[in-house]
Short mmCIF file of C-alpha atoms in Angstrom, two decimals:
data_model
loop_
_atom_site.label_atom_id
_atom_site.label_comp_id
_atom_site.label_asym_id
_atom_site.label_seq_id
_atom_site.Cartn_x
_atom_site.Cartn_y
_atom_site.Cartn_z
CA GLN A 1 -46.79 9.69 3.65
CA LEU A 2 -48.02 12.25 6.10
CA GLN A 3 -46.77 12.48 9.66
CA LEU A 4 -48.99 14.40 12.06
CA VAL A 5 -47.93 15.87 15.40
CA GLU A 6 -50.43 17.49 17.72
CA SER A 7 -49.59 20.08 20.35
CA GLY A 8 -51.32 22.63 22.54
CA GLY A 9 -53.13 20.36 24.95
CA GLY A 10 -53.07 20.87 28.67
CA LEU A 11 -55.08 21.62 31.78
CA VAL A 12 -57.61 24.44 31.68
CA GLN A 13 -60.45 25.55 33.89
CA ALA A 14 -64.04 25.29 32.75
CA GLY A 15 -64.96 28.29 30.64
CA GLY A 16 -61.44 28.70 29.35
CA SER A 17 -59.98 28.25 25.89
CA LEU A 18 -57.26 26.24 24.21
CA ARG A 19 -55.92 26.13 20.69
CA LEU A 20 -54.60 22.83 19.45
CA SER A 21 -52.18 22.60 16.55
CA CYS A 22 -51.40 19.74 14.22
CA ALA A 23 -48.22 20.02 12.21
CA ALA A 24 -47.98 17.86 9.10
CA SER A 25 -44.88 16.73 7.28
CA GLY A 26 -43.82 14.27 4.63
CA GLY A 27 -46.83 14.48 2.37
CA THR A 28 -49.18 16.71 0.43
CA PHE A 29 -50.83 18.64 3.22
CA SER A 30 -52.39 21.30 1.01
CA SER A 31 -54.24 18.58 -0.94
CA SER A 32 -55.41 16.74 2.15
CA ALA A 33 -58.62 17.06 4.07
CA MET A 34 -58.06 17.23 7.81
CA GLY A 35 -60.06 16.32 10.85
CA TRP A 36 -60.03 16.34 14.64
CA PHE A 37 -61.40 13.57 16.80
CA ARG A 38 -61.35 13.00 20.54
CA GLN A 39 -61.57 10.05 22.86
CA ALA A 40 -62.41 10.17 26.53
CA PRO A 41 -61.60 7.27 28.88
CA GLY A 42 -64.04 4.45 28.42
CA LYS A 43 -65.73 6.09 25.44
CA GLU A 44 -65.57 5.67 21.69
CA ARG A 45 -63.64 8.03 19.49
CA GLU A 46 -65.79 11.03 18.64
CA PHE A 47 -65.72 13.35 15.64
CA VAL A 48 -64.94 16.97 16.50
CA ALA A 49 -64.33 18.90 13.28
CA ALA A 50 -63.16 18.61 9.68
CA ILE A 51 -61.88 20.91 6.99
CA ASN A 52 -61.28 20.44 3.28
CA TRP A 53 -58.63 22.11 1.14
CA SER A 54 -60.63 25.31 1.17
CA PRO A 55 -60.53 26.89 4.63
CA ASP A 56 -64.18 27.86 4.19
CA ASN A 57 -65.34 24.27 3.87
CA THR A 58 -65.72 23.01 7.43
CA TYR A 59 -67.90 20.53 9.31
CA TYR A 60 -68.83 20.14 12.97
CA PRO A 61 -71.22 18.01 14.97
CA ASP A 62 -74.17 20.07 16.16
CA SER A 63 -73.11 19.54 19.77
CA LEU A 64 -69.84 21.46 19.24
CA LYS A 65 -70.85 24.03 16.65
CA GLY A 66 -70.24 27.53 17.94
CA ARG A 67 -67.65 26.57 20.55
CA PHE A 68 -65.02 24.84 18.40
CA THR A 69 -63.44 26.20 15.22
CA ILE A 70 -61.17 24.35 12.84
CA SER A 71 -58.82 26.23 10.54
CA ARG A 72 -55.73 25.57 8.46
CA ASP A 73 -52.65 27.35 7.25
CA ASN A 74 -51.39 25.60 4.14
CA ALA A 75 -48.22 27.70 4.11
CA LYS A 76 -47.33 26.29 7.54
CA ASN A 77 -48.69 22.77 6.92
CA THR A 78 -50.73 23.14 10.07
CA VAL A 79 -54.33 22.67 11.08
CA TYR A 80 -55.75 24.23 14.23
CA LEU A 81 -58.62 23.60 16.60
CA GLN A 82 -59.74 26.60 18.62
CA MET A 83 -61.80 25.47 21.60
CA ASN A 84 -63.76 28.02 23.61
CA ILE A 85 -66.02 27.86 26.64
CA LEU A 86 -64.51 24.52 27.56
CA LYS A 87 -66.46 22.12 29.74
CA PRO A 88 -65.32 19.19 31.87
CA GLU A 89 -66.98 16.86 29.36
CA ASP A 90 -64.52 18.12 26.73
CA THR A 91 -61.77 16.27 28.60
CA ALA A 92 -60.24 13.75 26.22
CA VAL A 93 -57.26 12.91 24.09
CA TYR A 94 -57.56 14.91 20.89
CA TYR A 95 -56.34 13.40 17.64
CA CYS A 96 -55.55 15.01 14.33
CA ALA A 97 -56.28 12.99 11.19
CA ALA A 98 -55.70 13.40 7.47
CA LYS A 99 -57.39 12.17 4.33
CA GLU A 100 -54.52 12.56 1.92
CA LEU A 101 -55.44 13.66 -1.59
CA GLY A 102 -59.09 13.34 -0.71
CA ARG A 103 -62.18 15.34 0.10
CA LEU A 104 -64.58 15.05 3.02
CA TYR A 105 -68.33 15.39 2.81
CA ARG A 106 -70.87 16.28 5.44
CA ASP A 107 -72.38 12.81 5.67
CA THR A 108 -69.07 10.93 5.89
CA CYS A 109 -66.54 13.28 7.53
CA SER A 110 -67.30 11.86 10.98
CA ASN A 111 -66.29 8.35 9.99
CA SER A 112 -62.77 7.60 11.19
CA TRP A 113 -62.20 5.15 8.35
CA GLN A 114 -62.24 8.10 5.95
CA TYR A 115 -58.83 9.18 7.23
CA ASN A 116 -55.52 7.67 6.18
CA TYR A 117 -53.20 9.11 8.81
CA TRP A 118 -53.44 9.87 12.50
CA GLY A 119 -51.37 11.71 15.04
CA GLN A 120 -50.47 10.42 18.48
CA GLY A 121 -52.91 12.70 20.25
CA THR A 122 -52.71 15.46 22.82
CA GLN A 123 -54.42 15.41 26.22
CA VAL A 124 -56.94 18.10 27.09
CA THR A 125 -58.18 18.22 30.66
CA VAL A 126 -60.88 20.65 31.72
CA SER A 127 -61.31 21.11 35.45
CA SER A 128 -64.59 22.17 37.02
#
């Protein structure tokens, strides 16, 4: 089964950028669809981005499109989340998730139950 470990979180000023990484091991990463979610204190987990096996097949909520970019490197078993023009409301714990041996679709990729495996999360704090 897949193990997922996120890294790259931290404290950044508003307007800055961060790139999160999620390293996968123990499973079939290249055949897995991947996603990023986030959860702020007192709020529900929120879908951030998803990517299928093909790096060109990505999904975002309209609210984040243009600022966040998901990508993957199958040779390194890693998925990335580039976050630009960060805002204080982007402050949250960011989680990487995998749908092993599966595919995500636009109308279901935001549902957390689609994903089989989750990382422990990495904290992102954006100061104003």
